[in-house]
Amino acid sequence: MTIITALFCACTVFLPTIGDPNSAPNQHVTPYYIENSAVDTGSPNIVTGTLADYRGFDTLWETSVMFVSGLTACLILMANTGEKQQGKKGGKKREQ
Amino acid sequence: MQVLIIEALLLLFLIFVTVCILISKDILACTIIYSAFSFCAVLTYFMFGSPDVAFTEAVIGTMSTIFFVAALKKVDRWCK
Amino acid sequence: MSNESNKMKKSFGGIVLDSSFRIIIPFTLVYGMYILTHGEYSPGGGFQAGALLAVGIVLVRLIQGADKKSFNVPGPIAVVCAGVGTFIYAATGWLTLAGGGMFLDYSFLPVPMHHEAELHALGILLIEIGVTVCVMMTIIDIMDAIIERLDDDKEVDYHE
């Protein structure tokens, strides 16, 4: 475990520097977004333009994932209250 | 260079806070220290120049602290 | 921990909490709406606005109790509204389909506008309203579930 952790930490040396304009992720599609975002999406905020316009389909499923996860959490919490009324600790004390 | 020093201090403090959360026996204290962790993360995101993420982290840190404290009424406060 | 402190549906505000409540809650709600409508020009957007509005409503619920009708969203309505938020997002995509474009291509929104960028801004605003409603109602939903569960078994002895 320690060796694996040390290996991972050693690999961070080969990561690109933060804010390096010549690194691989900053070469492909980012310059186009930075140059044309304000004209294309009508919003000066590049983050909002990218999230809502260029990557709108991703955000749609992100929102639906959030809805489903909230629903699931709600259902799990509600289901446990239902079982507790019949069964274990809380139910017994309520019957007395 | 000054910005780098502040970044290093913030990141070290993040590690320190995380270790504090790990070794603490009081879950309420863990929750409050977690909000401190979230605040440090907010400052770090501001340092790296992403106010969107920092704003999200600030709001969600507040929110999850409320959730944890509300859920803490159900469980035992002290780790055994 | 006494039994009174576990009834989270009742109000537990004193005079300090009530006074600060009157100042903080309107500020939080108005700031949430500002973040929502101004999200294209400044940091912010649907997710942050929804979380801020939900923080406002959860604070109302914590301080004034869930019995009060002001600023309150009941649990079943919150679940339905979370689905409605997701539906608003998808419905924007279907509107662009009806306008003759591709899915979520805001240039084809069937609204008369002068410039293409204005159409894009309108589309971004629409989907951010959807995201806001979804996030806000989901957070209120989880809070509701936690509080109802607390009230349900408040007779449990916590420190055995």
Tab-separated table of C-alpha atoms in Angstrom:
chain	number	residue	atom	x	y	z
A	1	MET	CA	0.000	0.000	0.000
A	2	THR	CA	2.760	2.395	0.921
A	3	ILE	CA	4.650	1.529	-2.241
A	4	ILE	CA	1.577	2.192	-4.389
A	5	THR	CA	1.025	5.521	-2.673
A	6	ALA	CA	4.666	6.449	-3.211
A	7	LEU	CA	4.369	5.505	-6.883
A	8	PHE	CA	1.296	7.693	-7.312
A	9	CYS	CA	3.004	10.602	-5.581
A	10	ALA	CA	6.078	10.166	-7.771
A	11	CYS	CA	3.931	10.262	-10.905
A	12	THR	CA	2.701	13.777	-10.073
A	13	VAL	CA	6.111	15.050	-11.236
A	14	PHE	CA	5.119	14.268	-14.819
A	15	LEU	CA	1.830	16.199	-14.676
A	16	PRO	CA	1.749	19.492	-16.600
A	17	THR	CA	2.183	22.691	-14.664
A	18	ILE	CA	-0.977	24.480	-13.568
A	19	GLY	CA	-1.964	27.079	-16.134
A	20	ASP	CA	0.543	25.917	-18.721
A	21	PRO	CA	-0.775	27.057	-22.119
A	22	ASN	CA	1.251	24.418	-23.987
A	23	SER	CA	-0.043	21.364	-22.145
A	24	ALA	CA	-2.112	18.799	-24.015
A	25	PRO	CA	-5.610	19.628	-22.650
A	26	ASN	CA	-5.143	23.302	-23.486
A	27	GLN	CA	-4.279	22.639	-27.120
A	28	HIS	CA	-7.251	20.818	-28.556
A	29	VAL	CA	-10.571	22.656	-28.254
A	30	THR	CA	-10.005	25.229	-25.522
A	31	PRO	CA	-8.679	28.062	-27.746
A	32	TYR	CA	-11.820	27.860	-29.887
A	33	TYR	CA	-14.047	28.143	-26.791
A	34	ILE	CA	-12.070	31.064	-25.417
A	35	GLU	CA	-12.179	32.965	-28.688
A	36	ASN	CA	-15.744	32.288	-29.835
A	37	SER	CA	-17.696	31.729	-26.613
A	38	ALA	CA	-18.959	35.289	-26.225
A	39	VAL	CA	-20.171	35.468	-29.821
A	40	ASP	CA	-21.618	31.967	-29.996
A	41	THR	CA	-23.438	31.722	-26.694
A	42	GLY	CA	-24.194	35.357	-25.924
A	43	SER	CA	-22.802	35.100	-22.414
A	44	PRO	CA	-19.496	36.626	-21.345
A	45	ASN	CA	-19.004	33.888	-18.767
A	46	ILE	CA	-17.126	31.093	-20.503
A	47	VAL	CA	-17.918	28.557	-17.792
A	48	THR	CA	-21.662	29.054	-18.117
A	49	GLY	CA	-21.397	29.121	-21.886
A	50	THR	CA	-19.522	25.839	-21.961
A	51	LEU	CA	-21.697	24.107	-19.388
A	52	ALA	CA	-25.052	25.200	-20.721
A	53	ASP	CA	-24.471	25.582	-24.422
A	54	TYR	CA	-21.550	23.597	-25.820
A	55	ARG	CA	-22.038	20.774	-23.318
A	56	GLY	CA	-25.787	21.129	-22.790
A	57	PHE	CA	-26.513	17.457	-23.284
A	58	ASP	CA	-24.110	16.487	-20.498
A	59	THR	CA	-25.725	18.950	-18.129
A	60	LEU	CA	-29.156	17.537	-18.916
A	61	TRP	CA	-28.159	14.068	-17.742
A	62	GLU	CA	-26.237	15.547	-14.834
A	63	THR	CA	-29.454	17.194	-13.685
A	64	SER	CA	-31.444	14.016	-14.101
A	65	VAL	CA	-28.815	12.034	-12.184
A	66	MET	CA	-29.151	14.556	-9.362
A	67	PHE	CA	-32.931	14.222	-9.393
A	68	VAL	CA	-32.786	10.426	-9.313
A	69	SER	CA	-30.189	10.345	-6.537
A	70	GLY	CA	-32.205	12.752	-4.396
A	71	LEU	CA	-35.302	10.672	-4.968
A	72	THR	CA	-33.407	7.523	-4.005
A	73	ALA	CA	-32.062	9.043	-0.807
A	74	CYS	CA	-35.547	10.245	0.098
A	75	LEU	CA	-37.073	6.822	-0.566
A	76	ILE	CA	-34.405	5.006	1.475
A	77	LEU	CA	-34.909	7.309	4.466
A	78	MET	CA	-38.687	7.010	4.285
A	79	ALA	CA	-38.530	3.203	3.949
A	80	ASN	CA	-36.469	2.863	7.111
A	81	THR	CA	-39.008	4.820	9.131
A	82	GLY	CA	-41.727	2.485	7.930
A	83	GLU	CA	-39.868	-0.615	9.017
A	84	LYS	CA	-38.989	0.813	12.360
A	85	GLN	CA	-42.614	1.287	13.325
A	86	GLN	CA	-43.176	-2.459	13.163
A	87	GLY	CA	-39.841	-3.770	14.310
A	88	LYS	CA	-36.984	-2.825	16.436
A	89	LYS	CA	-36.222	-0.066	18.903
A	90	GLY	CA	-38.622	2.761	18.131
A	91	GLY	CA	-41.620	0.527	17.579
A	92	LYS	CA	-41.357	-1.195	20.907
A	93	LYS	CA	-41.159	2.029	22.818
A	94	ARG	CA	-44.103	3.463	20.981
A	95	GLU	CA	-46.294	0.508	21.856
A	96	GLN	CA	-45.769	0.907	25.570
B	1	MET	CA	6.102	33.799	-5.265
B	2	GLN	CA	3.827	35.121	-2.535
B	3	VAL	CA	0.860	33.461	-4.182
B	4	LEU	CA	2.760	30.197	-4.221
B	5	ILE	CA	3.484	30.481	-0.489
B	6	ILE	CA	-0.200	31.101	0.255
B	7	GLU	CA	-1.162	28.142	-1.915
B	8	ALA	CA	1.296	25.897	-0.129
B	9	LEU	CA	0.031	27.048	3.269
B	10	LEU	CA	-3.572	26.441	2.261
B	11	LEU	CA	-2.856	22.980	0.883
B	12	LEU	CA	-0.869	22.027	3.989
B	13	PHE	CA	-3.714	23.279	6.155
B	14	LEU	CA	-6.145	21.168	4.106
B	15	ILE	CA	-4.066	18.063	4.846
B	16	PHE	CA	-3.851	19.033	8.518
B	17	VAL	CA	-7.620	19.510	8.777
B	18	THR	CA	-8.251	16.172	7.081
B	19	VAL	CA	-5.967	14.372	9.520
B	20	CYS	CA	-7.793	16.137	12.365
B	21	ILE	CA	-11.118	14.816	11.037
B	22	LEU	CA	-9.679	11.310	10.798
B	23	ILE	CA	-8.327	11.123	14.344
B	24	SER	CA	-11.158	12.928	16.123
B	25	LYS	CA	-13.485	10.861	18.299
B	26	ASP	CA	-16.279	13.432	18.485
B	27	ILE	CA	-18.521	13.335	15.427
B	28	LEU	CA	-19.949	16.811	16.091
B	29	ALA	CA	-16.403	18.180	16.173
B	30	CYS	CA	-15.727	16.295	12.935
B	31	THR	CA	-18.688	18.036	11.326
B	32	ILE	CA	-17.530	21.469	12.385
B	33	ILE	CA	-13.950	20.781	11.289
B	34	TYR	CA	-15.380	19.603	7.989
B	35	SER	CA	-16.910	23.041	7.494
B	36	ALA	CA	-13.458	24.504	8.120
B	37	PHE	CA	-12.129	22.127	5.470
B	38	SER	CA	-14.753	23.375	3.057
B	39	PHE	CA	-13.801	26.992	3.762
B	40	CYS	CA	-10.146	26.203	3.068
B	41	ALA	CA	-11.143	24.521	-0.162
B	42	VAL	CA	-13.049	27.684	-1.106
B	43	LEU	CA	-9.914	29.788	-0.578
B	44	THR	CA	-7.838	27.315	-2.579
B	45	TYR	CA	-10.247	27.437	-5.505
B	46	PHE	CA	-10.117	31.227	-5.428
B	47	MET	CA	-6.329	31.014	-5.540
B	48	PHE	CA	-6.504	28.811	-8.607
B	49	GLY	CA	-8.823	31.305	-10.268
B	50	SER	CA	-12.133	29.487	-10.469
B	51	PRO	CA	-14.798	31.516	-8.641
B	52	ASP	CA	-17.584	29.295	-9.986
B	53	VAL	CA	-16.276	26.209	-8.250
B	54	ALA	CA	-15.462	28.230	-5.135
B	55	PHE	CA	-19.022	29.531	-4.929
B	56	THR	CA	-20.458	26.054	-5.361
B	57	GLU	CA	-18.151	24.703	-2.675
B	58	ALA	CA	-19.150	27.487	-0.263
B	59	VAL	CA	-22.869	26.862	-0.668
B	60	ILE	CA	-22.598	23.083	-0.612
B	61	GLY	CA	-20.279	23.177	2.407
B	62	THR	CA	-22.897	25.116	4.358
B	63	MET	CA	-25.637	22.810	3.143
B	64	SER	CA	-23.870	19.571	4.017
B	65	THR	CA	-22.918	20.889	7.448
B	66	ILE	CA	-26.615	21.483	8.136
B	67	PHE	CA	-27.377	17.971	6.877
B	68	PHE	CA	-24.691	16.345	9.005
B	69	VAL	CA	-25.748	18.162	12.166
B	70	ALA	CA	-29.378	17.232	11.517
B	71	ALA	CA	-28.440	13.594	10.952
B	72	LEU	CA	-26.239	13.621	14.044
B	73	LYS	CA	-29.330	13.729	16.251
B	74	LYS	CA	-30.009	10.166	15.164
B	75	VAL	CA	-26.633	8.602	15.864
B	76	ASP	CA	-24.370	8.488	18.867
B	77	ARG	CA	-22.089	11.487	19.181
B	78	TRP	CA	-18.967	9.710	20.385
B	79	CYS	CA	-17.016	7.057	18.517
B	80	LYS	CA	-16.259	4.010	20.584
C	1	MET	CA	-30.283	15.109	25.046
C	2	SER	CA	-33.820	15.769	26.161
C	3	ASN	CA	-36.931	14.939	24.199
C	4	GLU	CA	-37.827	18.562	23.509
C	5	SER	CA	-34.677	19.175	21.512
C	6	ASN	CA	-35.557	16.379	19.094
C	7	LYS	CA	-38.855	17.800	17.916
C	8	MET	CA	-37.461	19.595	14.929
C	9	LYS	CA	-40.867	20.325	13.519
C	10	LYS	CA	-41.483	22.756	16.353
C	11	SER	CA	-39.796	26.116	16.285
C	12	PHE	CA	-36.761	26.494	18.466
C	13	GLY	CA	-36.028	30.136	17.729
C	14	GLY	CA	-35.426	32.646	20.445
C	15	ILE	CA	-35.505	36.415	19.980
C	16	VAL	CA	-31.974	36.471	18.523
C	17	LEU	CA	-32.726	33.808	15.932
C	18	ASP	CA	-36.012	35.454	14.978
C	19	SER	CA	-34.400	38.856	14.503
C	20	SER	CA	-31.508	37.525	12.443
C	21	PHE	CA	-33.975	35.398	10.498
C	22	ARG	CA	-35.787	38.541	9.350
C	23	ILE	CA	-32.541	39.979	7.984
C	24	ILE	CA	-30.825	36.915	6.554
C	25	ILE	CA	-33.637	35.045	4.816
C	26	PRO	CA	-34.800	37.783	2.395
C	27	PHE	CA	-31.178	38.520	1.546
C	28	THR	CA	-30.504	34.856	0.827
C	29	LEU	CA	-33.574	34.425	-1.358
C	30	VAL	CA	-33.003	37.619	-3.343
C	31	TYR	CA	-29.335	36.756	-3.776
C	32	GLY	CA	-30.337	33.335	-5.073
C	33	MET	CA	-32.608	34.906	-7.676
C	34	TYR	CA	-29.814	37.312	-8.628
C	35	ILE	CA	-27.388	34.433	-9.088
C	36	LEU	CA	-29.938	32.640	-11.250
C	37	THR	CA	-30.782	35.510	-13.598
C	38	HIS	CA	-27.295	36.991	-13.689
C	39	GLY	CA	-25.493	33.673	-14.083
C	40	GLU	CA	-24.360	34.387	-17.634
C	41	TYR	CA	-22.442	37.511	-16.730
C	42	SER	CA	-20.910	36.641	-13.378
C	43	PRO	CA	-19.857	33.523	-11.493
C	44	GLY	CA	-22.887	31.473	-10.710
C	45	GLY	CA	-25.526	29.493	-12.455
C	46	GLY	CA	-28.345	27.094	-11.916
C	47	PHE	CA	-26.720	24.801	-9.386
C	48	GLN	CA	-25.510	27.554	-7.086
C	49	ALA	CA	-28.777	29.465	-7.288
C	50	GLY	CA	-30.769	26.349	-6.441
C	51	ALA	CA	-28.553	25.570	-3.479
C	52	LEU	CA	-28.853	29.162	-2.178
C	53	LEU	CA	-32.641	29.186	-2.463
C	54	ALA	CA	-32.759	25.804	-0.745
C	55	VAL	CA	-30.526	27.109	2.051
C	56	GLY	CA	-33.007	29.951	2.536
C	57	ILE	CA	-35.981	27.637	2.762
C	58	VAL	CA	-34.178	25.123	4.983
C	59	LEU	CA	-33.231	27.956	7.349
C	60	VAL	CA	-36.869	29.020	7.479
C	61	ARG	CA	-37.801	25.452	8.264
C	62	LEU	CA	-35.158	25.144	10.989
C	63	ILE	CA	-35.923	28.410	12.725
C	64	GLN	CA	-39.669	28.743	12.376
C	65	GLY	CA	-40.591	25.073	12.286
C	66	ALA	CA	-42.167	23.088	9.480
C	67	ASP	CA	-45.703	23.936	10.619
C	68	LYS	CA	-45.513	27.508	9.386
C	69	LYS	CA	-46.939	27.985	5.934
C	70	SER	CA	-44.753	30.916	4.914
C	71	PHE	CA	-41.904	30.064	2.511
C	72	ASN	CA	-42.570	26.407	2.993
C	73	VAL	CA	-42.691	23.620	0.439
C	74	PRO	CA	-44.366	20.389	1.572
C	75	GLY	CA	-42.605	17.107	0.873
C	76	PRO	CA	-44.755	15.579	-1.916
C	77	ILE	CA	-44.832	18.882	-3.815
C	78	ALA	CA	-41.032	19.059	-3.535
C	79	VAL	CA	-40.646	15.629	-5.150
C	80	VAL	CA	-42.968	16.599	-8.004
C	81	CYS	CA	-41.203	19.945	-8.499
C	82	ALA	CA	-37.790	18.249	-8.740
C	83	GLY	CA	-39.147	16.214	-11.643
C	84	VAL	CA	-40.674	19.349	-13.154
C	85	GLY	CA	-37.249	21.043	-13.086
C	86	THR	CA	-35.684	18.225	-15.053
C	87	PHE	CA	-38.647	18.325	-17.416
C	88	ILE	CA	-38.152	22.069	-18.062
C	89	TYR	CA	-34.593	21.332	-19.162
C	90	ALA	CA	-35.670	18.583	-21.536
C	91	ALA	CA	-38.622	20.645	-22.769
C	92	THR	CA	-36.201	23.362	-23.862
C	93	GLY	CA	-34.469	20.760	-25.990
C	94	TRP	CA	-37.789	19.690	-27.473
C	95	LEU	CA	-38.643	23.332	-28.217
C	96	THR	CA	-35.516	23.611	-30.327
C	97	LEU	CA	-36.520	20.382	-32.042
C	98	ALA	CA	-39.895	21.944	-32.803
C	99	GLY	CA	-38.125	24.994	-34.166
C	100	GLY	CA	-36.350	22.857	-36.728
C	101	GLY	CA	-32.903	22.485	-35.212
C	102	MET	CA	-31.038	19.822	-33.330
C	103	PHE	CA	-31.575	18.901	-29.680
C	104	LEU	CA	-30.557	21.811	-27.399
C	105	ASP	CA	-29.403	23.939	-30.319
C	106	TYR	CA	-30.644	27.287	-29.058
C	107	SER	CA	-30.352	29.058	-32.412
C	108	PHE	CA	-33.611	27.426	-33.440
C	109	LEU	CA	-35.788	28.463	-30.506
C	110	PRO	CA	-39.182	29.490	-31.906
C	111	VAL	CA	-38.998	33.001	-30.434
C	112	PRO	CA	-38.641	36.172	-32.513
C	113	MET	CA	-35.304	37.769	-31.619
C	114	HIS	CA	-32.925	40.029	-33.463
C	115	HIS	CA	-29.655	38.259	-32.899
C	116	GLU	CA	-28.592	34.680	-32.562
C	117	ALA	CA	-26.687	35.344	-29.346
C	118	GLU	CA	-29.873	36.606	-27.685
C	119	LEU	CA	-31.551	33.305	-28.491
C	120	HIS	CA	-28.623	31.477	-26.923
C	121	ALA	CA	-28.864	33.647	-23.794
C	122	LEU	CA	-32.595	32.923	-23.558
C	123	GLY	CA	-31.995	29.189	-23.904
C	124	ILE	CA	-29.307	29.257	-21.215
C	125	LEU	CA	-31.676	31.125	-18.903
C	126	LEU	CA	-34.438	28.547	-19.511
C	127	ILE	CA	-32.285	25.533	-18.764
C	128	GLU	CA	-30.804	27.260	-15.723
C	129	ILE	CA	-34.315	27.761	-14.359
C	130	GLY	CA	-34.798	24.019	-14.814
C	131	VAL	CA	-31.566	23.152	-13.019
C	132	THR	CA	-32.403	25.587	-10.219
C	133	VAL	CA	-35.824	24.097	-9.562
C	134	CYS	CA	-34.415	20.555	-9.625
C	135	VAL	CA	-31.522	21.229	-7.229
C	136	MET	CA	-33.580	23.321	-4.813
C	137	MET	CA	-36.389	20.813	-4.550
C	138	THR	CA	-33.983	17.868	-4.231
C	139	ILE	CA	-32.198	19.486	-1.290
C	140	ILE	CA	-35.507	20.382	0.382
C	141	ASP	CA	-36.607	16.803	-0.213
C	142	ILE	CA	-33.599	15.255	1.531
C	143	MET	CA	-33.956	17.699	4.433
C	144	ASP	CA	-37.618	16.763	4.702
C	145	ALA	CA	-36.792	13.059	4.784
C	146	ILE	CA	-34.158	13.521	7.499
C	147	ILE	CA	-36.435	15.676	9.665
C	148	GLU	CA	-39.403	13.348	9.308
C	149	ARG	CA	-37.229	10.427	10.295
C	150	LEU	CA	-36.019	12.324	13.342
C	151	ASP	CA	-39.550	13.113	14.393
C	152	ASP	CA	-40.658	9.579	13.775
C	153	ASP	CA	-38.411	7.930	16.332
C	154	LYS	CA	-37.758	10.680	18.802
C	155	GLU	CA	-38.493	8.376	21.699
C	156	VAL	CA	-35.308	6.394	21.148
C	157	ASP	CA	-32.837	6.760	23.947
C	158	TYR	CA	-29.741	8.255	22.361
C	159	HIS	CA	-27.147	7.649	25.029
C	160	GLU	CA	-27.563	4.153	26.259
